[in-house]
Amino acid sequence: MPSIIVVGSGVAGMTAALEAVGSYDVTLLTKATLAQSNTRYAQGGVAVVIDAMNDPGAPKLGDTIESHVEDTLVAGAGLSDKDAVSILCAEGPAAMDELIERGVKFDRHDGELSHGLEAAHAYSRILHAGGDATGAGIAYALIDRVRESDIDARVQTTVVDLVVEDGVCVGVKLLGGEELRADHVVLATGGAGQLFPYSTNPAIATADGLGMALRAGVVAADLEFYQFHPTSLDAPGNFLVSEAVRGEGATLIDADGNRFMFDVHPDGELAPRDVVARGIAMQMAKQPGKPVRLDATALGAEFLAKRFPNIDAACRAQGFDWGEVPIPVTPAAHYYMGGIRTDEWGRTSLPGLYAVGEAACNGLHGANRLASNSLLEGAVYGTRVIEGLKDPQPVVPFDDEWPAPIAVDLLDDPEADDVNRTDLQRLMWDAAGLARNGDDLEAAIAELKRCKAPTVNDAKSAEDANLLVVARAVVTSALARKESRGGHYRTDIPETDPAQARHSSVVSHA
């Protein structure tokens, strides 16, 4: 029986591993526990056309696949790959039916699937589990299925590099030097939130898969596009305050108690995430030293505690009674639209290597992810990547929409100091955060060249090496895109250029 290694235990990784059981010998690797992933901490829900589900509790809302596709394309700011979007939306209902079969208990009311509204969606099509604990509901159900299966799941196992022989990925190298070999390797390592000092992601989100892929010469794409969530709690840990709170009617107010987002966008608090995040940042700059606040008091303490139990607990742990008093919020790094370049089957530019979920980029999210499409992506493309193993061809040649990659210099100066994660995060926030400009990006490239990757002798040094590689690629991509679009905003070039409505690609020449 052929073998497969899946690296990562979020919804994408566990879905892929479960889909492979029976046809492959499956090894699932994760550097922490099975539950430590971005999936586990996802609050908002899953966007899906509920009308198309087979669940007997699926209400008829008048929603359509075409509407979901259109909303996703609009959010993507002219850069979403329509084929990838169409696949996501069309195959989403079946993927949700499968999650229910695997034990996910989505919220219901009188037997009918509950459904919420989030920004930039034309319909109330967001499924939730446990109110604001959707990711946890999905993660723990899939963990139970993994433990019941023949999957060899190894926790506390750090992968430090890919093993490549004769131009083919044949396995992975573990911390300590051990090599695991397989016919196929799937990277489902999640996002890169730890590039920045303020992030809603857990501490494990250190761009590991992307860093390893770049070192191996694999093509990456759209690395300049990072989504900053508008509303994290302005307190240690930056706990995510879901967009669904605003979907239920909470408002953003300035230091004087006035709503300000309608001065920024006609959709106010429900504008696309990149617009709301920048609107908050601009308002914070106007009132230095005073926070922007999210006012959910009109919803009432009882409703908030029932609908958002985890957020309610986090607010109270920080001393905020958000049913009575508006809470301080601030933008934080949230989701990476860019990643390892793949096609719609998860195939990369390196034979034998596949990528799926937030670690991958098939053009689905374009320049800005539509709310609640990420868990859906993991479920849909986690299934498709296993189908893609049947035809293990590398990514199709570059074309007008996917240009030839620019080279990123990953060579270290042996005389340089080891990268310091705190300094790197601050540099990335200042130069490649919510707002960028050419001078700062050029200075950041120069500063990052004055750092070198540490000798990898533990999990943290492996993570730091990956963060440095990815940081260099991000600032190179951001400097190359000379326009503002979606999650990439340049103060020196604030206009969107229709001629640049194409993806970007990078590859290491080290």
Short mmCIF file of C-alpha atoms in Angstrom, two decimals:
data_model
loop_
_atom_site.label_atom_id
_atom_site.label_comp_id
_atom_site.label_asym_id
_atom_site.label_seq_id
_atom_site.Cartn_x
_atom_site.Cartn_y
_atom_site.Cartn_z
CA MET A 1 0.00 0.00 0.00
CA PRO A 2 1.42 3.45 -0.87
CA SER A 3 2.25 5.78 2.01
CA ILE A 4 1.44 9.38 2.85
CA ILE A 5 2.69 11.80 5.49
CA VAL A 6 0.36 14.62 6.51
CA VAL A 7 1.97 17.44 8.51
CA GLY A 8 -0.55 19.39 10.56
CA SER A 9 -3.71 18.58 12.53
CA GLY A 10 -6.20 21.31 11.67
CA VAL A 11 -9.36 20.69 9.68
CA ALA A 12 -7.41 20.43 6.41
CA GLY A 13 -4.80 18.01 7.73
CA MET A 14 -7.17 15.74 9.63
CA THR A 15 -9.67 15.69 6.75
CA ALA A 16 -6.90 14.69 4.34
CA ALA A 17 -5.63 12.00 6.70
CA LEU A 18 -9.11 10.54 7.21
CA GLU A 19 -9.85 10.60 3.47
CA ALA A 20 -6.60 8.68 2.82
CA VAL A 21 -7.33 5.85 5.25
CA GLY A 22 -7.89 2.57 3.44
CA SER A 23 -5.97 3.57 0.32
CA TYR A 24 -2.71 4.65 1.97
CA ASP A 25 -0.61 3.98 5.02
CA VAL A 26 -1.19 7.32 6.77
CA THR A 27 1.15 9.09 9.19
CA LEU A 28 -0.13 12.33 10.73
CA LEU A 29 2.48 14.57 12.35
CA THR A 30 1.91 17.57 14.58
CA LYS A 31 4.44 19.56 16.57
CA ALA A 32 2.10 20.02 19.55
CA THR A 33 -1.11 18.16 20.40
CA LEU A 34 -3.75 17.22 17.86
CA ALA A 35 -5.96 20.02 19.18
CA GLN A 36 -3.35 22.77 18.83
CA SER A 37 -4.18 24.40 15.50
CA ASN A 38 -5.78 27.50 14.08
CA THR A 39 -8.89 25.38 13.54
CA ARG A 40 -9.28 24.80 17.26
CA TYR A 41 -9.44 28.56 17.92
CA ALA A 42 -11.72 29.53 15.02
CA GLN A 43 -14.89 31.22 16.27
CA GLY A 44 -16.90 32.67 13.46
CA GLY A 45 -18.26 29.59 11.74
CA VAL A 46 -18.46 27.97 8.32
CA ALA A 47 -19.95 29.71 5.30
CA VAL A 48 -21.96 27.31 3.18
CA VAL A 49 -25.11 27.31 1.05
CA ILE A 50 -27.29 25.53 3.58
CA ASP A 51 -30.10 25.02 1.07
CA ALA A 52 -27.86 22.57 -0.84
CA MET A 53 -27.04 20.36 2.16
CA ASN A 54 -28.64 16.94 2.55
CA ASP A 55 -29.18 17.43 6.28
CA PRO A 56 -32.92 17.18 7.08
CA GLY A 57 -32.54 20.29 9.23
CA ALA A 58 -31.19 22.42 6.40
CA PRO A 59 -33.56 25.40 6.05
CA LYS A 60 -34.49 26.88 2.70
CA LEU A 61 -33.15 30.41 2.70
CA GLY A 62 -33.18 31.16 -1.03
CA ASP A 63 -29.40 31.13 -1.07
CA THR A 64 -27.49 29.82 -4.10
CA ILE A 65 -24.04 28.56 -4.97
CA GLU A 66 -23.77 31.43 -7.43
CA SER A 67 -24.40 33.97 -4.67
CA HIS A 68 -21.69 32.45 -2.46
CA VAL A 69 -19.30 32.50 -5.42
CA GLU A 70 -20.09 36.16 -6.13
CA ASP A 71 -19.60 37.22 -2.51
CA THR A 72 -16.24 35.44 -2.39
CA LEU A 73 -15.08 37.04 -5.63
CA VAL A 74 -16.08 40.50 -4.46
CA ALA A 75 -14.20 40.09 -1.17
CA GLY A 76 -11.14 38.85 -3.09
CA ALA A 77 -10.74 42.30 -4.64
CA GLY A 78 -10.42 41.14 -8.23
CA LEU A 79 -7.84 38.46 -7.53
CA SER A 80 -9.75 35.32 -6.53
CA ASP A 81 -9.38 32.39 -8.91
CA LYS A 82 -12.94 31.74 -10.08
CA ASP A 83 -12.42 28.02 -10.62
CA ALA A 84 -11.07 27.59 -7.09
CA VAL A 85 -13.97 29.64 -5.69
CA SER A 86 -16.57 27.69 -7.65
CA ILE A 87 -15.15 24.40 -6.37
CA LEU A 88 -15.25 25.64 -2.79
CA CYS A 89 -18.84 26.83 -2.94
CA ALA A 90 -20.22 23.92 -4.97
CA GLU A 91 -18.54 21.20 -2.91
CA GLY A 92 -19.06 22.94 0.42
CA PRO A 93 -22.51 21.51 1.22
CA ALA A 94 -21.33 17.92 0.79
CA ALA A 95 -18.27 18.69 2.91
CA MET A 96 -20.51 19.95 5.73
CA ASP A 97 -22.69 16.85 5.45
CA GLU A 98 -19.50 14.79 5.83
CA LEU A 99 -18.44 16.76 8.91
CA ILE A 100 -21.83 16.07 10.46
CA GLU A 101 -21.37 12.37 9.66
CA ARG A 102 -18.00 12.57 11.42
CA GLY A 103 -19.61 13.88 14.55
CA VAL A 104 -19.59 17.67 14.29
CA LYS A 105 -22.64 19.05 16.10
CA PHE A 106 -23.59 22.30 14.44
CA ASP A 107 -25.99 24.49 16.39
CA ARG A 108 -29.70 23.91 15.79
CA HIS A 109 -32.96 25.51 16.79
CA ASP A 110 -36.05 23.28 16.86
CA GLY A 111 -34.11 20.73 14.80
CA GLU A 112 -33.22 23.21 12.11
CA LEU A 113 -29.61 24.21 11.45
CA SER A 114 -28.98 27.66 12.90
CA HIS A 115 -27.52 30.18 10.50
CA GLY A 116 -25.89 33.55 11.05
CA LEU A 117 -24.88 36.56 8.98
CA GLU A 118 -21.36 37.92 8.62
CA ALA A 119 -19.86 40.81 6.72
CA ALA A 120 -19.99 40.78 2.92
CA HIS A 121 -22.37 37.78 2.76
CA ALA A 122 -25.64 38.25 0.93
CA TYR A 123 -27.40 35.57 3.02
CA SER A 124 -27.36 34.21 6.56
CA ARG A 125 -25.29 31.17 5.61
CA ILE A 126 -22.87 30.79 8.54
CA LEU A 127 -23.04 27.54 10.51
CA HIS A 128 -21.79 27.58 14.10
CA ALA A 129 -21.01 24.96 16.70
CA GLY A 130 -21.13 25.83 20.38
CA GLY A 131 -21.93 29.44 19.56
CA ASP A 132 -18.46 30.90 19.12
CA ALA A 133 -16.58 27.59 19.42
CA THR A 134 -17.08 26.30 15.88
CA GLY A 135 -13.43 25.44 15.31
CA ALA A 136 -13.24 23.51 18.56
CA GLY A 137 -16.38 21.58 17.67
CA ILE A 138 -14.87 20.56 14.34
CA ALA A 139 -11.41 19.84 15.74
CA TYR A 140 -12.51 17.56 18.57
CA ALA A 141 -14.92 15.59 16.38
CA LEU A 142 -12.17 14.95 13.82
CA ILE A 143 -9.69 14.08 16.57
CA ASP A 144 -12.08 11.37 17.76
CA ARG A 145 -12.30 9.95 14.24
CA VAL A 146 -8.50 10.05 13.84
CA ARG A 147 -8.02 8.15 17.10
CA GLU A 148 -10.54 5.52 16.01
CA SER A 149 -8.78 5.02 12.67
CA ASP A 150 -5.61 3.28 11.50
CA ILE A 151 -3.80 6.62 11.21
CA ASP A 152 -0.39 6.70 12.89
CA ALA A 153 -0.81 10.05 14.67
CA ARG A 154 2.38 11.39 16.24
CA VAL A 155 2.19 14.41 18.52
CA GLN A 156 5.01 16.62 19.83
CA THR A 157 6.86 15.85 16.59
CA THR A 158 8.63 18.77 14.92
CA VAL A 159 9.29 18.58 11.19
CA VAL A 160 12.26 20.77 10.26
CA ASP A 161 12.69 20.21 6.52
CA LEU A 162 11.57 18.36 3.44
CA VAL A 163 13.63 15.48 2.06
CA VAL A 164 14.12 15.99 -1.67
CA GLU A 165 15.94 13.52 -3.95
CA ASP A 166 16.32 13.88 -7.72
CA GLY A 167 13.74 16.66 -7.77
CA VAL A 168 11.08 14.70 -5.87
CA CYS A 169 9.87 15.11 -2.30
CA VAL A 170 10.32 11.72 -0.67
CA GLY A 171 9.74 12.52 2.98
CA VAL A 172 10.42 14.83 5.90
CA LYS A 173 13.28 15.41 8.32
CA LEU A 174 12.43 15.55 12.00
CA LEU A 175 14.07 17.47 14.81
CA GLY A 176 17.05 15.37 15.85
CA GLY A 177 17.84 14.21 12.32
CA GLU A 178 15.46 11.29 11.80
CA GLU A 179 13.96 11.02 8.31
CA LEU A 180 10.48 9.69 7.60
CA ARG A 181 9.84 8.61 4.02
CA ALA A 182 6.62 8.33 2.09
CA ASP A 183 5.28 8.28 -1.45
CA HIS A 184 3.47 11.57 -0.83
CA VAL A 185 3.86 14.45 1.62
CA VAL A 186 0.99 16.83 2.39
CA LEU A 187 1.73 20.10 4.21
CA ALA A 188 -1.26 21.31 6.22
CA THR A 189 0.73 23.37 8.69
CA GLY A 190 -1.60 26.36 8.98
CA GLY A 191 -0.80 30.05 9.02
CA ALA A 192 1.90 32.53 9.93
CA GLY A 193 0.41 34.76 12.61
CA GLN A 194 3.61 34.72 14.65
CA LEU A 195 5.25 36.90 12.01
CA PHE A 196 3.60 39.74 13.92
CA PRO A 197 3.51 40.77 17.59
CA TYR A 198 -0.29 41.04 17.60
CA SER A 199 -2.10 37.98 16.32
CA THR A 200 -5.27 36.02 16.94
CA ASN A 201 -3.37 32.85 16.02
CA PRO A 202 -1.99 30.43 18.61
CA ALA A 203 1.76 30.39 19.31
CA ILE A 204 2.28 27.42 16.97
CA ALA A 205 1.35 29.42 13.83
CA THR A 206 4.95 29.99 12.70
CA ALA A 207 4.72 29.47 8.92
CA ASP A 208 6.52 26.12 9.16
CA GLY A 209 5.25 24.51 5.97
CA LEU A 210 5.81 27.64 3.92
CA GLY A 211 9.30 28.10 5.34
CA MET A 212 10.28 24.52 4.58
CA ALA A 213 8.83 24.75 1.08
CA LEU A 214 10.69 27.97 0.29
CA ARG A 215 13.99 26.44 1.42
CA ALA A 216 13.31 23.50 -0.89
CA GLY A 217 12.79 25.81 -3.88
CA VAL A 218 9.01 25.35 -4.03
CA VAL A 219 7.03 28.19 -5.59
CA ALA A 220 4.89 30.30 -3.25
CA ALA A 221 2.19 32.79 -4.19
CA ASP A 222 0.43 35.96 -3.05
CA LEU A 223 2.61 36.34 0.03
CA GLU A 224 1.94 40.07 0.29
CA PHE A 225 -1.71 39.46 1.18
CA TYR A 226 -2.23 39.10 4.91
CA GLN A 227 -5.59 39.62 6.57
CA PHE A 228 -5.70 41.52 9.84
CA HIS A 229 -8.81 40.87 11.87
CA PRO A 230 -10.38 44.19 12.86
CA THR A 231 -11.44 43.25 16.37
CA SER A 232 -9.16 41.45 18.74
CA LEU A 233 -9.50 42.26 22.42
CA ASP A 234 -7.04 45.03 23.25
CA ALA A 235 -5.51 43.05 26.10
CA PRO A 236 -2.70 40.49 26.47
CA GLY A 237 -3.25 37.56 24.10
CA ASN A 238 -5.33 39.53 21.57
CA PHE A 239 -8.32 37.22 22.02
CA LEU A 240 -10.41 37.21 18.85
CA VAL A 241 -13.77 38.96 19.06
CA SER A 242 -15.60 37.32 16.19
CA GLU A 243 -17.00 39.24 13.26
CA ALA A 244 -20.24 37.48 14.09
CA VAL A 245 -20.60 39.89 17.03
CA ARG A 246 -20.85 42.75 14.55
CA GLY A 247 -23.10 40.57 12.44
CA GLU A 248 -25.49 40.41 15.39
CA GLY A 249 -25.53 44.21 15.62
CA ALA A 250 -22.56 45.36 17.72
CA THR A 251 -21.09 48.71 16.61
CA LEU A 252 -17.66 50.34 16.61
CA ILE A 253 -17.36 53.64 18.44
CA ASP A 254 -14.63 56.22 18.88
CA ALA A 255 -13.36 57.80 22.10
CA ASP A 256 -16.40 60.09 22.18
CA GLY A 257 -18.89 57.25 21.69
CA ASN A 258 -19.63 58.00 18.03
CA ARG A 259 -19.88 55.37 15.28
CA PHE A 260 -17.20 56.10 12.69
CA MET A 261 -17.14 53.24 10.17
CA PHE A 262 -19.88 54.73 7.98
CA ASP A 263 -17.44 57.58 7.31
CA VAL A 264 -15.09 54.95 5.89
CA HIS A 265 -17.42 52.60 3.98
CA PRO A 266 -21.16 52.51 3.18
CA ASP A 267 -21.47 49.09 4.84
CA GLY A 268 -20.14 50.45 8.12
CA GLU A 269 -19.09 47.75 10.58
CA LEU A 270 -19.94 45.05 8.03
CA ALA A 271 -17.54 46.28 5.37
CA PRO A 272 -14.82 43.84 4.20
CA ARG A 273 -12.33 42.98 6.90
CA ASP A 274 -9.39 44.86 5.43
CA VAL A 275 -11.49 48.03 5.23
CA VAL A 276 -12.71 47.73 8.83
CA ALA A 277 -9.20 46.96 10.11
CA ARG A 278 -7.73 50.04 8.43
CA GLY A 279 -10.70 52.14 9.53
CA ILE A 280 -10.01 51.19 13.15
CA ALA A 281 -6.28 51.86 12.74
CA MET A 282 -6.96 55.30 11.27
CA GLN A 283 -9.37 56.15 14.07
CA MET A 284 -6.84 54.99 16.67
CA ALA A 285 -4.29 57.33 15.10
CA LYS A 286 -6.73 60.25 15.45
CA GLN A 287 -7.17 59.61 19.16
CA PRO A 288 -3.71 58.52 20.31
CA GLY A 289 -3.70 56.82 23.65
CA LYS A 290 -7.43 56.11 23.54
CA PRO A 291 -8.83 52.82 22.21
CA VAL A 292 -11.56 52.17 19.69
CA ARG A 293 -14.37 50.25 21.36
CA LEU A 294 -16.84 47.60 20.29
CA ASP A 295 -20.28 48.32 21.70
CA ALA A 296 -22.35 45.17 22.12
CA THR A 297 -24.36 46.42 25.08
CA ALA A 298 -27.60 46.63 23.10
CA LEU A 299 -27.47 42.84 22.65
CA GLY A 300 -27.65 42.29 26.39
CA ALA A 301 -25.49 40.27 28.75
CA GLU A 302 -27.73 37.18 28.65
CA PHE A 303 -27.67 36.97 24.84
CA LEU A 304 -23.91 37.57 24.67
CA ALA A 305 -23.16 34.87 27.22
CA LYS A 306 -25.33 32.34 25.38
CA ARG A 307 -24.35 33.23 21.80
CA PHE A 308 -20.65 33.89 22.45
CA PRO A 309 -19.70 31.91 25.56
CA ASN A 310 -15.95 31.84 24.88
CA ILE A 311 -15.71 35.55 24.08
CA ASP A 312 -17.85 36.28 27.12
CA ALA A 313 -15.47 34.29 29.33
CA ALA A 314 -12.41 35.96 27.79
CA CYS A 315 -13.86 39.44 28.34
CA ARG A 316 -14.71 38.70 31.94
CA ALA A 317 -11.27 37.20 32.55
CA GLN A 318 -9.83 40.57 31.51
CA GLY A 319 -12.27 42.45 33.73
CA PHE A 320 -14.66 43.57 30.97
CA ASP A 321 -18.43 43.23 31.43
CA TRP A 322 -19.23 43.63 27.75
CA GLY A 323 -22.94 43.38 28.31
CA GLU A 324 -22.74 46.66 30.19
CA VAL A 325 -19.67 48.49 28.86
CA PRO A 326 -18.10 48.70 25.36
CA ILE A 327 -14.82 46.78 25.14
CA PRO A 328 -11.49 48.00 23.66
CA VAL A 329 -10.51 46.32 20.40
CA THR A 330 -7.57 46.50 18.02
CA PRO A 331 -6.60 44.89 14.70
CA ALA A 332 -4.36 41.80 14.81
CA ALA A 333 -2.85 39.41 12.26
CA HIS A 334 -5.44 36.76 11.52
CA TYR A 335 -5.29 34.85 8.24
CA TYR A 336 -2.82 34.35 5.39
CA MET A 337 -4.29 34.47 1.90
CA GLY A 338 -0.88 33.63 0.43
CA GLY A 339 1.01 30.37 0.81
CA ILE A 340 2.54 27.48 -1.09
CA ARG A 341 1.36 27.70 -4.69
CA THR A 342 -1.03 24.85 -5.51
CA ASP A 343 -3.58 23.93 -8.10
CA GLU A 344 -7.12 22.83 -7.29
CA TRP A 345 -5.85 19.38 -6.26
CA GLY A 346 -3.24 20.64 -3.82
CA ARG A 347 -0.32 19.84 -6.13
CA THR A 348 2.75 22.05 -5.79
CA SER A 349 5.69 22.81 -8.08
CA LEU A 350 7.64 19.97 -6.41
CA PRO A 351 6.58 16.42 -7.38
CA GLY A 352 5.58 14.38 -4.37
CA LEU A 353 4.67 17.47 -2.33
CA TYR A 354 1.14 18.73 -1.73
CA ALA A 355 -0.26 21.56 0.37
CA VAL A 356 -3.72 22.32 1.69
CA GLY A 357 -5.51 24.76 3.98
CA GLU A 358 -3.99 28.02 5.15
CA ALA A 359 -0.49 26.83 4.27
CA ALA A 360 -1.53 26.66 0.61
CA CYS A 361 -2.54 29.22 -2.01
CA ASN A 362 -4.61 28.18 -5.01
CA GLY A 363 -5.96 31.68 -5.57
CA LEU A 364 -9.22 31.00 -3.74
CA HIS A 365 -9.10 33.95 -1.34
CA GLY A 366 -7.53 36.45 -3.71
CA ALA A 367 -6.43 39.61 -1.94
CA ASN A 368 -8.87 39.28 0.97
CA ARG A 369 -10.62 36.23 2.44
CA LEU A 370 -14.38 36.32 2.79
CA ALA A 371 -15.43 35.70 6.39
CA SER A 372 -15.92 32.04 7.38
CA ASN A 373 -14.53 30.57 4.17
CA SER A 374 -11.39 29.16 5.81
CA LEU A 375 -12.84 26.19 7.72
CA LEU A 376 -14.82 25.40 4.59
CA GLU A 377 -11.62 25.48 2.56
CA GLY A 378 -9.97 22.96 4.87
CA ALA A 379 -12.90 20.56 4.60
CA VAL A 380 -13.32 20.85 0.83
CA TYR A 381 -9.70 20.90 -0.25
CA GLY A 382 -8.65 18.43 2.45
CA THR A 383 -10.78 15.94 0.55
CA ARG A 384 -9.62 17.02 -2.91
CA VAL A 385 -5.91 16.79 -2.10
CA ILE A 386 -6.28 13.02 -1.63
CA GLU A 387 -8.01 12.80 -4.99
CA GLY A 388 -5.05 14.70 -6.43
CA LEU A 389 -2.64 11.95 -5.37
CA LYS A 390 -4.03 9.77 -8.14
CA ASP A 391 -2.44 12.06 -10.74
CA PRO A 392 0.77 13.28 -9.07
CA GLN A 393 1.79 15.94 -11.54
CA PRO A 394 3.37 19.22 -10.43
CA VAL A 395 1.52 22.51 -10.72
CA VAL A 396 0.69 23.56 -14.26
CA PRO A 397 3.11 25.95 -16.00
CA PHE A 398 2.81 29.62 -15.23
CA ASP A 399 0.52 31.72 -17.36
CA ASP A 400 -0.94 35.23 -17.54
CA GLU A 401 -2.75 34.84 -14.21
CA TRP A 402 0.11 33.06 -12.47
CA PRO A 403 3.30 34.83 -13.58
CA ALA A 404 6.80 33.44 -13.35
CA PRO A 405 8.10 33.88 -9.80
CA ILE A 406 10.48 36.52 -8.62
CA ALA A 407 13.52 35.31 -6.72
CA VAL A 408 13.85 35.78 -2.96
CA ASP A 409 17.35 35.85 -1.51
CA LEU A 410 17.40 33.46 1.43
CA LEU A 411 21.17 33.31 1.78
CA ASP A 412 22.39 34.11 5.28
CA ASP A 413 25.40 36.22 6.09
CA PRO A 414 27.49 33.90 8.30
CA GLU A 415 28.70 36.94 10.24
CA ALA A 416 25.18 38.11 11.05
CA ASP A 417 23.47 37.69 14.39
CA ASP A 418 20.80 35.04 14.85
CA VAL A 419 17.34 36.39 14.21
CA ASN A 420 15.51 37.61 17.30
CA ARG A 421 11.82 36.77 17.06
CA THR A 422 10.62 39.80 19.00
CA ASP A 423 12.63 42.16 16.80
CA LEU A 424 11.42 40.40 13.65
CA GLN A 425 7.79 40.66 14.72
CA ARG A 426 8.09 44.37 15.46
CA LEU A 427 9.83 44.96 12.12
CA MET A 428 7.10 43.10 10.26
CA TRP A 429 4.30 45.00 12.08
CA ASP A 430 5.88 48.35 11.28
CA ALA A 431 6.89 47.63 7.67
CA ALA A 432 4.48 44.96 6.43
CA GLY A 433 1.46 45.27 8.71
CA LEU A 434 -1.83 47.07 8.05
CA ALA A 435 -0.11 49.77 5.98
CA ARG A 436 3.11 49.55 3.97
CA ASN A 437 5.28 51.86 1.88
CA GLY A 438 8.24 51.35 -0.41
CA ASP A 439 10.85 52.97 1.84
CA ASP A 440 9.91 50.89 4.88
CA LEU A 441 9.79 47.69 2.85
CA GLU A 442 13.23 48.30 1.35
CA ALA A 443 14.59 49.03 4.82
CA ALA A 444 12.99 45.84 6.13
CA ILE A 445 14.61 43.76 3.39
CA ALA A 446 17.99 45.21 4.32
CA GLU A 447 17.41 44.61 8.02
CA LEU A 448 16.33 41.00 7.47
CA LYS A 449 19.48 40.36 5.45
CA ARG A 450 21.45 41.38 8.54
CA CYS A 451 19.96 38.40 10.38
CA LYS A 452 20.65 34.73 9.95
CA ALA A 453 18.67 31.63 10.79
CA PRO A 454 19.69 30.02 14.07
CA THR A 455 21.19 26.55 14.27
CA VAL A 456 18.17 24.29 14.58
CA ASN A 457 18.49 22.36 17.81
CA ASP A 458 15.00 22.66 19.29
CA ALA A 459 11.43 23.48 18.25
CA LYS A 460 11.79 27.22 18.81
CA SER A 461 14.93 27.55 16.68
CA ALA A 462 13.20 25.60 13.91
CA GLU A 463 10.26 28.02 14.10
CA ASP A 464 12.54 31.06 14.09
CA ALA A 465 14.31 29.78 10.98
CA ASN A 466 10.96 29.45 9.22
CA LEU A 467 9.77 32.88 10.33
CA LEU A 468 12.92 34.52 8.96
CA VAL A 469 12.57 32.80 5.58
CA VAL A 470 8.92 33.75 5.26
CA ALA A 471 9.46 37.33 6.46
CA ARG A 472 12.00 37.87 3.68
CA ALA A 473 9.55 36.51 1.13
CA VAL A 474 6.67 38.63 2.44
CA VAL A 475 8.49 41.96 2.28
CA THR A 476 9.89 41.10 -1.17
CA SER A 477 6.38 40.37 -2.45
CA ALA A 478 4.93 43.48 -0.81
CA LEU A 479 7.58 45.69 -2.38
CA ALA A 480 6.98 44.16 -5.80
CA ARG A 481 3.22 44.86 -5.78
CA LYS A 482 3.06 48.54 -6.58
CA GLU A 483 -0.60 49.14 -5.82
CA SER A 484 -3.07 48.71 -2.98
CA ARG A 485 -5.45 45.78 -3.13
CA GLY A 486 -7.34 43.87 -0.43
CA GLY A 487 -5.09 43.04 2.49
CA HIS A 488 -2.11 44.77 0.86
CA TYR A 489 -2.31 48.51 1.43
CA ARG A 490 0.48 50.89 0.47
CA THR A 491 0.28 54.46 1.71
CA ASP A 492 2.62 55.57 -1.08
CA ILE A 493 0.43 53.92 -3.76
CA PRO A 494 -3.11 53.88 -2.32
CA GLU A 495 -4.84 53.26 -5.65
CA THR A 496 -5.79 49.86 -7.06
CA ASP A 497 -4.30 49.32 -10.52
CA PRO A 498 -6.52 47.17 -12.79
CA ALA A 499 -3.43 46.19 -14.78
CA GLN A 500 -2.05 44.45 -11.69
CA ALA A 501 -5.07 42.20 -11.12
CA ARG A 502 -2.86 39.12 -11.27
CA HIS A 503 -1.30 36.84 -8.72
CA SER A 504 2.28 37.10 -7.55
CA SER A 505 4.77 34.27 -7.18
CA VAL A 506 8.11 33.92 -5.43
CA VAL A 507 10.79 31.22 -5.26
CA SER A 508 14.08 30.98 -3.44
CA HIS A 509 17.32 31.14 -5.39
CA ALA A 510 19.35 30.04 -2.37
#
